[in-house]
Every structure is written in structure tokens, then in C-alpha cells.
Short mmCIF file of C-alpha atoms and ligand atoms in Angstrom, two decimals:
data_model
loop_
_atom_site.label_atom_id
_atom_site.label_comp_id
_atom_site.label_asym_id
_atom_site.label_seq_id
_atom_site.Cartn_x
_atom_site.Cartn_y
_atom_site.Cartn_z
CA UNK A 1 89.28 121.60 78.58
CA UNK A 2 92.35 122.44 76.28
CA UNK A 3 93.41 119.24 74.13
CA UNK A 4 96.75 119.81 72.38
CA UNK A 5 95.99 117.45 69.04
CA UNK A 6 98.82 115.14 67.82
CA UNK A 7 99.55 113.42 64.89
CA UNK A 8 102.48 110.60 66.56
CA UNK A 9 102.74 110.84 70.77
CA UNK A 10 105.55 108.83 71.76
CA UNK A 11 106.06 107.82 75.44
CA UNK A 12 109.49 107.54 76.50
CA UNK A 13 112.70 108.26 75.59
CA UNK A 14 115.50 105.80 75.64
CA UNK A 15 116.42 104.12 73.11
CA UNK A 16 113.81 102.79 71.63
CA UNK A 17 111.85 106.25 71.95
CA UNK A 18 114.30 108.35 70.42
CA UNK A 19 115.24 106.12 67.37
CA UNK A 20 110.81 105.71 66.69
CA UNK A 21 110.73 109.85 66.88
CA UNK A 22 113.88 110.11 64.13
CA UNK A 23 112.50 108.00 62.07
CA UNK A 24 108.64 109.39 62.55
CA UNK A 25 110.00 113.62 63.15
CA UNK A 26 112.64 112.24 59.21
CA UNK A 27 108.77 111.45 57.78
CA UNK A 28 107.30 114.80 58.63
CA UNK A 29 104.82 113.20 61.38
CA UNK A 30 105.93 115.87 63.78
CA UNK A 31 105.86 113.94 66.57
CA UNK A 32 105.97 114.53 70.41
CA UNK A 33 108.09 113.01 72.50
CA UNK A 34 106.96 112.68 76.47
CA UNK A 35 110.46 111.57 77.97
CA UNK A 36 108.83 110.92 81.17
CA UNK A 37 110.61 109.34 84.46
CA UNK A 38 114.16 108.20 83.49
CA UNK A 39 114.97 110.76 80.47
CA UNK A 40 117.12 108.78 78.12
CA UNK A 41 116.01 105.18 80.09
CA UNK A 42 118.52 102.56 81.25
CA UNK A 43 121.46 103.74 79.55
CA UNK A 44 121.50 106.41 81.22
CA UNK A 45 122.76 104.78 84.28
CA UNK A 46 125.11 102.54 83.13
CA UNK A 47 128.92 103.39 82.64
CA UNK A 48 130.25 102.43 79.29
CA UNK A 49 129.03 101.46 76.08
CA UNK A 50 131.25 98.86 73.55
CA UNK A 51 128.51 96.58 71.90
CA UNK A 52 126.12 99.79 70.26
CA UNK A 53 127.11 100.13 66.65
CA UNK A 54 128.89 102.99 64.93
CA UNK A 55 131.92 103.77 68.07
CA UNK A 56 135.35 103.02 67.73
CA UNK A 57 136.48 103.66 70.96
CA UNK A 58 134.25 103.20 73.98
CA UNK A 59 131.01 106.19 75.04
CA UNK A 60 129.90 106.45 78.26
CA UNK A 61 125.68 105.57 78.53
CA UNK A 62 124.17 109.31 79.97
CA UNK A 63 126.40 110.78 76.84
CA UNK A 64 124.75 108.52 74.11
CA UNK A 65 121.59 109.20 75.32
CA UNK A 66 121.86 112.80 75.13
CA UNK A 67 123.44 112.87 71.56
CA UNK A 68 120.20 110.25 69.89
CA UNK A 69 117.86 112.70 72.44
CA UNK A 70 119.79 115.49 70.29
CA UNK A 71 119.41 114.28 67.24
CA UNK A 72 115.99 113.15 67.44
CA UNK A 73 115.27 117.57 68.69
CA UNK A 74 117.74 118.67 64.95
CA UNK A 75 115.50 116.12 62.72
CA UNK A 76 112.50 117.99 64.00
CA UNK A 77 111.14 116.34 67.34
CA UNK A 78 109.22 117.82 69.86
CA UNK A 79 110.61 116.50 73.57
CA UNK A 80 108.48 117.54 76.91
CA UNK A 81 109.12 116.22 80.58
CA UNK A 82 106.05 114.82 82.05
CA UNK A 83 104.74 111.48 82.30
CA UNK A 84 101.79 109.62 81.10
CA UNK A 85 99.17 109.24 84.18
CA UNK A 86 96.19 107.59 81.89
CA UNK A 87 95.27 106.42 78.64
CA UNK A 88 92.13 106.56 76.62
CA UNK A 89 92.77 104.12 73.28
CA UNK A 90 88.96 102.72 73.03
CA UNK A 91 88.45 105.80 70.02
CA UNK A 92 89.85 106.00 67.04
CA UNK A 93 91.50 109.62 68.11
CA UNK A 94 93.70 108.44 71.48
CA UNK A 95 94.23 110.24 74.56
CA UNK A 96 96.27 110.59 77.00
CA UNK A 97 96.92 112.15 80.48
CA UNK A 98 99.88 113.76 82.15
CA UNK A 99 100.66 114.24 85.47
CA UNK A 100 100.80 117.85 84.85
CA UNK A 101 97.01 117.40 83.90
CA UNK A 102 97.65 117.87 80.10
CA UNK A 103 95.35 116.41 78.27
CA UNK A 104 96.76 115.08 74.58
CA UNK A 105 95.04 113.43 71.13
CA UNK A 106 96.40 111.90 69.09
CA UNK A 107 95.94 109.12 65.61
CA UNK A 108 99.20 106.94 66.85
CA UNK A 109 100.67 106.27 69.91
CA UNK A 110 103.73 104.66 69.76
CA UNK A 111 104.65 103.15 73.38
CA UNK A 112 108.50 103.06 74.32
CA UNK A 113 108.16 102.84 77.82
CA UNK A 114 110.59 100.38 78.43
CA UNK A 115 111.61 98.12 81.41
CA UNK A 116 113.47 98.44 84.51
CA UNK A 117 116.25 95.71 85.47
CA UNK A 118 114.67 94.38 89.65
CA UNK A 119 117.65 94.70 92.16
CA UNK A 120 118.16 92.98 95.60
CA UNK A 121 117.52 96.84 98.03
CA UNK A 122 120.46 96.47 99.35
CA UNK A 123 122.38 99.97 99.94
CA UNK A 124 125.94 98.35 99.27
CA UNK A 125 124.42 97.46 95.61
CA UNK A 126 123.37 101.01 94.67
CA UNK A 127 126.46 102.42 96.18
CA UNK A 128 128.45 99.82 93.80
CA UNK A 129 126.01 100.18 90.41
CA UNK A 130 128.52 100.64 87.67
CA UNK A 131 131.47 99.69 90.44
CA UNK A 132 130.57 95.89 90.04
CA UNK A 133 127.54 95.93 90.01
CA UNK A 134 125.78 95.46 87.15
CA UNK A 135 122.16 94.11 86.23
CA UNK A 136 122.66 93.27 82.04
CA UNK A 137 126.04 91.23 81.21
CA UNK A 138 126.09 91.48 77.82
CA UNK A 139 126.97 95.06 78.32
CA UNK A 140 129.12 95.14 81.48
CA UNK A 141 130.92 91.62 81.05
CA UNK A 142 133.95 92.45 78.77
CA UNK A 143 135.38 94.28 81.82
CA UNK A 144 135.92 91.40 83.47
CA UNK A 145 137.59 89.11 81.55
CA UNK A 146 139.60 86.51 83.27
CA UNK A 147 138.07 88.03 86.42
CA UNK A 148 135.32 86.50 88.97
CA UNK A 149 131.73 87.55 89.21
CA UNK A 150 129.00 86.27 90.69
CA UNK A 151 125.24 85.85 88.85
CA UNK A 152 122.63 86.19 91.33
CA UNK A 153 119.00 84.52 90.41
CA UNK A 154 118.03 81.24 89.23
CA UNK A 155 116.00 81.89 86.00
CA UNK A 156 116.65 81.55 82.32
CA UNK A 157 118.57 85.50 82.67
CA UNK A 158 120.60 84.38 85.29
CA UNK A 159 121.63 81.26 83.61
CA UNK A 160 122.30 82.53 80.42
CA UNK A 161 124.23 85.29 81.83
CA UNK A 162 126.20 82.92 83.39
CA UNK A 163 127.07 80.76 80.51
CA UNK A 164 128.08 84.30 78.70
CA UNK A 165 130.09 85.55 81.57
CA UNK A 166 131.86 81.66 81.83
CA UNK A 167 133.68 82.80 78.57
CA UNK A 168 135.12 85.77 79.50
CA UNK A 169 136.15 85.57 83.35
CA UNK A 170 138.19 83.39 84.81
CA UNK A 171 135.26 81.89 87.24
CA UNK A 172 131.77 82.78 87.18
CA UNK A 173 129.57 81.93 90.63
CA UNK A 174 126.00 81.86 90.99
CA UNK A 175 124.03 82.07 93.63
CA UNK A 176 120.25 80.61 94.41
CA UNK A 177 117.83 81.68 96.81
CA UNK A 178 116.08 78.27 96.17
CA UNK A 179 118.00 74.58 95.61
CA UNK A 180 116.80 73.97 92.14
CA UNK A 181 116.31 76.50 89.52
CA UNK A 182 113.68 77.72 87.41
CA UNK A 183 115.66 77.72 84.64
CA UNK A 184 115.25 75.52 81.26
CA UNK A 185 116.20 72.50 81.40
CA UNK A 186 118.41 72.79 78.19
CA UNK A 187 120.06 76.28 79.93
CA UNK A 188 120.68 74.31 83.33
CA UNK A 189 122.45 71.00 81.90
CA UNK A 190 124.94 73.97 80.13
CA UNK A 191 125.52 75.90 83.24
CA UNK A 192 126.23 72.38 85.20
CA UNK A 193 129.04 71.08 82.35
CA UNK A 194 130.95 74.30 83.09
CA UNK A 195 133.80 73.56 84.47
CA UNK A 196 134.48 77.52 85.65
CA UNK A 197 130.79 78.15 86.86
CA UNK A 198 130.31 76.95 90.63
CA UNK A 199 126.66 76.91 91.78
CA UNK A 200 126.58 78.14 95.11
CA UNK A 201 122.43 77.21 96.49
CA UNK A 202 119.85 77.80 99.34
CA UNK A 203 121.90 81.67 99.68
CA UNK A 204 121.16 85.21 99.31
CA UNK A 205 123.18 87.84 98.93
CA UNK A 206 123.77 90.08 102.67
CA UNK A 207 125.90 92.17 101.56
CA UNK A 208 127.97 93.56 98.76
CA UNK A 209 131.76 94.45 99.51
CA UNK A 210 134.08 97.03 97.87
CA UNK A 211 136.70 99.73 97.96
CA UNK A 212 137.19 102.84 95.91
CA UNK A 213 137.97 100.33 93.43
CA UNK A 214 135.18 99.10 93.90
CA UNK A 215 133.30 95.81 93.75
CA UNK A 216 135.68 92.87 96.05
CA UNK A 217 133.51 90.51 97.62
CA UNK A 218 130.01 88.69 98.16
CA UNK A 219 128.62 88.15 101.18
CA UNK A 220 125.89 85.58 101.45
CA UNK A 221 123.69 84.20 104.17
CA UNK A 222 122.34 80.52 104.02
CA UNK A 223 118.98 80.70 103.74
CA UNK A 224 118.05 77.15 105.79
CA UNK A 225 120.49 78.29 108.81
CA UNK A 226 122.74 80.69 109.82
CA UNK A 227 125.26 79.90 108.15
CA UNK A 228 127.17 83.03 106.79
CA UNK A 229 130.14 82.85 103.28
CA UNK A 230 132.59 85.45 102.13
CA UNK A 231 133.58 84.83 98.11
CA UNK A 232 136.59 87.33 96.70
CA UNK A 233 135.13 89.12 94.08
CA UNK A 234 135.51 91.15 91.12
CA UNK A 235 131.96 91.94 89.94
CA UNK A 236 128.21 91.04 90.69
CA UNK A 237 125.64 90.77 88.38
CA UNK A 238 121.65 91.21 89.54
CA UNK A 239 120.03 89.00 87.69
CA UNK A 240 116.54 88.75 89.85
CA UNK A 241 114.04 89.51 86.74
CA UNK A 242 113.03 92.97 84.74
CA UNK A 243 109.60 94.71 85.37
CA UNK A 244 108.16 96.48 82.06
CA UNK A 245 107.10 100.25 82.98
CA UNK A 246 103.21 99.21 81.31
CA UNK A 247 101.22 100.57 84.72
CA UNK A 248 99.69 103.06 82.74
CA UNK A 249 98.49 101.01 80.04
CA UNK A 250 97.10 98.31 82.15
CA UNK A 251 93.47 97.01 81.45
CA UNK A 252 93.77 99.49 77.78
CA UNK A 253 96.29 97.13 76.03
CA UNK A 254 96.80 93.28 75.24
CA UNK A 255 99.63 92.52 77.65
CA UNK A 256 101.02 89.13 79.12
CA UNK A 257 100.78 88.04 82.32
CA UNK A 258 104.58 89.48 83.09
CA UNK A 259 103.02 92.83 81.95
CA UNK A 260 104.91 93.24 78.82
CA UNK A 261 102.84 94.51 75.32
CA UNK A 262 102.06 91.85 73.24
CA UNK A 263 103.08 92.61 69.40
CA UNK A 264 99.76 91.64 67.02
CA UNK A 265 101.70 90.61 64.88
CA UNK A 266 104.61 89.29 65.92
CA UNK A 267 108.21 90.89 63.66
CA UNK A 268 105.54 93.64 63.42
CA UNK A 269 105.15 96.84 66.67
CA UNK A 270 101.47 96.58 66.05
CA UNK A 271 99.52 95.68 69.58
CA UNK A 272 95.32 95.10 69.31
CA UNK A 273 94.20 98.54 69.00
CA UNK A 274 94.30 100.46 66.17
CA UNK A 275 96.98 103.18 65.94
CA UNK A 276 98.92 102.39 69.09
CA UNK A 277 102.21 100.49 68.49
CA UNK A 278 104.81 99.40 70.81
CA UNK A 279 108.55 99.29 70.76
CA UNK A 280 111.57 98.03 72.74
CA UNK A 281 111.92 96.62 76.19
CA UNK A 282 108.03 96.78 77.38
CA UNK A 283 107.36 94.40 74.54
CA UNK A 284 110.84 92.79 74.32
CA UNK A 285 111.75 90.82 77.34
CA UNK A 286 114.20 88.26 75.41
CA UNK A 287 117.22 91.15 73.84
CA UNK A 288 116.85 93.54 76.16
CA UNK A 289 120.08 95.55 74.54
CA UNK A 290 119.66 99.20 73.48
CA UNK A 291 120.56 98.11 69.83
CA UNK A 292 117.77 95.99 69.22
CA UNK A 293 115.19 98.61 71.00
CA UNK A 294 116.36 101.33 68.68
CA UNK A 295 115.87 98.90 65.82
CA UNK A 296 112.39 98.46 67.20
CA UNK A 297 112.16 102.01 67.65
CA UNK A 298 112.42 102.14 64.00
CA UNK A 299 109.90 99.63 63.21
CA UNK A 300 107.51 100.78 65.27
CA UNK A 301 107.43 104.86 63.29
CA UNK A 302 107.64 103.31 60.08
CA UNK A 303 104.69 101.17 60.90
CA UNK A 304 102.90 103.96 62.51
CA UNK A 305 103.48 106.38 59.40
CA UNK A 306 102.09 102.90 57.05
CA UNK A 307 99.05 102.88 59.45
CA UNK A 308 98.70 106.53 58.82
CA UNK A 309 98.32 106.89 55.30
CA UNK A 310 96.66 104.10 54.80
P1 LIG B 1 112.13 85.38 86.42
O1 LIG B 1 111.52 85.79 87.13
O2 LIG B 1 111.82 83.72 85.55
O3 LIG B 1 113.63 85.06 87.68
C1 LIG B 1 114.05 85.31 88.12
C2 LIG B 1 115.27 84.56 89.21
O4 LIG B 1 115.31 85.07 90.19
C3 LIG B 1 113.78 83.43 89.88
O5 LIG B 1 115.05 82.82 89.73
C4 LIG B 1 114.27 83.75 91.65
O6 LIG B 1 113.96 82.90 92.55
C5 LIG B 1 114.97 85.06 91.43
N1 LIG B 1 115.02 86.50 92.92
C6 LIG B 1 113.80 87.35 92.46
N2 LIG B 1 113.62 87.91 93.37
C7 LIG B 1 114.86 87.37 94.34
C8 LIG B 1 115.20 88.16 95.01
N3 LIG B 1 114.72 89.39 95.63
N4 LIG B 1 116.68 87.46 95.33
C9 LIG B 1 117.01 86.17 95.48
N5 LIG B 1 116.59 85.92 93.98
C10 LIG B 1 115.45 86.27 94.01
O7 LIG B 1 112.94 86.33 85.72
P2 LIG B 1 113.93 86.64 84.39
O8 LIG B 1 114.48 87.52 84.08
O9 LIG B 1 115.52 85.44 84.40
O10 LIG B 1 112.78 85.94 82.43
C11 LIG B 1 112.23 86.53 82.94
C12 LIG B 1 111.41 86.07 81.94
O11 LIG B 1 112.22 86.09 80.14
C13 LIG B 1 111.21 84.39 82.02
O12 LIG B 1 109.71 84.61 81.26
C14 LIG B 1 112.22 83.93 81.30
O13 LIG B 1 111.76 82.93 81.20
C15 LIG B 1 112.22 84.76 79.72
N6 LIG B 1 113.44 84.75 79.15
C16 LIG B 1 113.58 84.30 78.33
C17 LIG B 1 115.24 83.93 77.91
C18 LIG B 1 115.32 83.30 76.45
O14 LIG B 1 114.03 82.00 76.17
N7 LIG B 1 116.44 82.78 76.23
C19 LIG B 1 116.35 84.60 77.99
C20 LIG B 1 116.03 85.49 79.52
C21 LIG B 1 115.09 85.38 79.67
P3 LIG B 1 113.19 81.61 92.43
O15 LIG B 1 113.25 81.17 91.64
O16 LIG B 1 113.23 81.51 94.32
O17 LIG B 1 111.75 82.94 92.17
#
């Protein structure tokens, strides 16, 4: 079998992967990026980006990722479209198998496979994605200044997003499927203290309504009666959790219960496997921003470079 030998393989091509590629290429490490199932990562499914430093004007997520990709290629990274299906990290030289059945060996691997927001699975949610439906308040909240929005979920993310949005929006409705929040008590206290946040308990979204201008209402079904409710609003933030895209690495590397890869030394991108580094949303469940992912991608490339030197 023809096995291609590499020095640095980067798995994933979101902000973390492409930044790692830029740094590794500029360190003369000739990195190979395996682009994965969603080239460009989560930013390719957002529209306006206003919080990535360096752009005074709003830029489009897909455009920004295309620029990052071109930048990585310009400085010498190679990018292939394929998906990792199997890894073997047991020996010094790491082995990965792709969907195309190609096999690669590499001294170092940088995992930047990201995470996916969980969605409710409604057709109307898909229809209005980017037109009133979002999974990131920090990214999109600003577009709802002085408007009415809802946040769906009852965990830390939902409560933090509701708090964040209540500073921007005129009213925030938190919709939760049970009668008790899962989030930390301190966050709950802050939530209940806000005048412009209302919590609707025991309810699930049955439909997101809107027109050519985007979302304009939310239809809710009670979970303990047949009652239905319609609330008028301008935007809906789905905050029912994220899933890290780390399936191929299960049993090969240390992960937490939710599948997030664990940094061996906090503040670095080292994992429990020598020569394997991880960065971005597949590690980070707290910040989940393009700029933090890019920062971690840079750290992973620098860690890999140093590790290769020693
Ligand atoms: P969680 O899994 O903690 O919470 C998800 C919430 O969404 C739950 O309340 C759940 O309801 C609800 N939910 C799930 N699926 C559905 C559905 N289909 N319809 C309606 N509601 C649904 O996810 P988070 O993103 O909030 O947090 C993930 C992890 O990250 C946690 O460990 C959290 O502590 C951590 N985190 C920490 C932060 C911090 O420390 N500052 C900030 C953000 C996250 P139910 O409760 O009924 O299951």
C-alpha cells in the first residue's frame, strides 16, 4: 500500500486548522491540511462577522474563511478534500486513513475538527438559518439591538446567551422544555434578576414563523398540556448544546464525557499523546469564537514546531 509520509498533518479547516496551517507553513514545516466534511468550518454557515479583529467593516463568514484558506495556500500549506475515518496514534509515527482509503503517516498531527451546534431539527429552523435563527449570540446578537428575541435551552450556554442578549435586546424570552434550569445557580440568579428576561417553562418550539424579511414569531407547544402559544419576536437563538466532531479519535486520545479533547497541560495544545496536538472548538467548550479558535490554532502549530525540534 502506498503510504504518504508527512511531518505535520492538520485535520480540519476551520479558523483553528487554517491558522495552524499558516503558522506551520511559515515555520517551513510543509503542513498538509485535510479539509474535512465542512471546509472552512462553522463560519461558512454564518453570514455577517463583525467581531473578528482586523476588519472595520462587516465581512461575510464564508468570504473570511476563503481568505484564510488562500492565505494558508499562499504561505505554502497544502490542502486536500477528504475525511479522516481511522487513526492509529499508538506508535511514534502516527497513521491516519482517509475516506478515499489513502493512508498517511506523520510525525505530528494537529486536530482541529471543531464542533457542531445542535439544532432542533425543524424545517422552519433550517429555512430561517441566518435570517433570524442563530446558534451564537456573541456572533449575531448585535443585529438584534432593541429587538425581541428568544433563546432555546436551559443549560449554561442558554442562560449566558440570554444574559448577553438582554444587554442588547429590548426583551429576551428563554424557552425551556422543563420546569427547572440545568445551568449553574449563580447564572440562574443573574437571569431571574433581569427585568427584560422572561422564562417560559415546560415548552418546546413547534415552529419558527417568518416571511421574506426573516423570523417574526415562535410557536410553542406545552410539554405538560395541549396548550400552544405564539410569541412575536425578531430572532431565535438555539442554545441546546454543541457536539465536538471527534468521533474518529475515540479511544485514541483522552477526551471528556462529552467528547471534547483534553489538553494535557492547560494553556497549551498538547494532548496525552506525544506528537498529537488539538486546538479550537474540539477542545474548547467555553469560548467557541473564531478568534479564540484561530489563537489556539497558532498555539498548536508553535507547540508542534517546538516538539519537532526537540
Ligand atoms: P447542555 O447540554 O448543558 O444544555 C443543553 C440544554 O438544552 C439543556 O437545558 C437541555 O434540556 C436543552 N435541550 C437539549 N436538547 C434539546 C431539544 N431538542 N429541545 C429543547 N431543549 C433541548 O449544553 P450547554 O451548551 O449549555 O453546555 C455544554 C457544556 O459547556 C456544559 O458542560 C456547560 O456547563 C459548559 N459551559 C460552561 C460555561 C461556563 O462555564 N461559563 C458556558 C457555556 C457552557 P434539559 O435540561 O431538559 O436536558
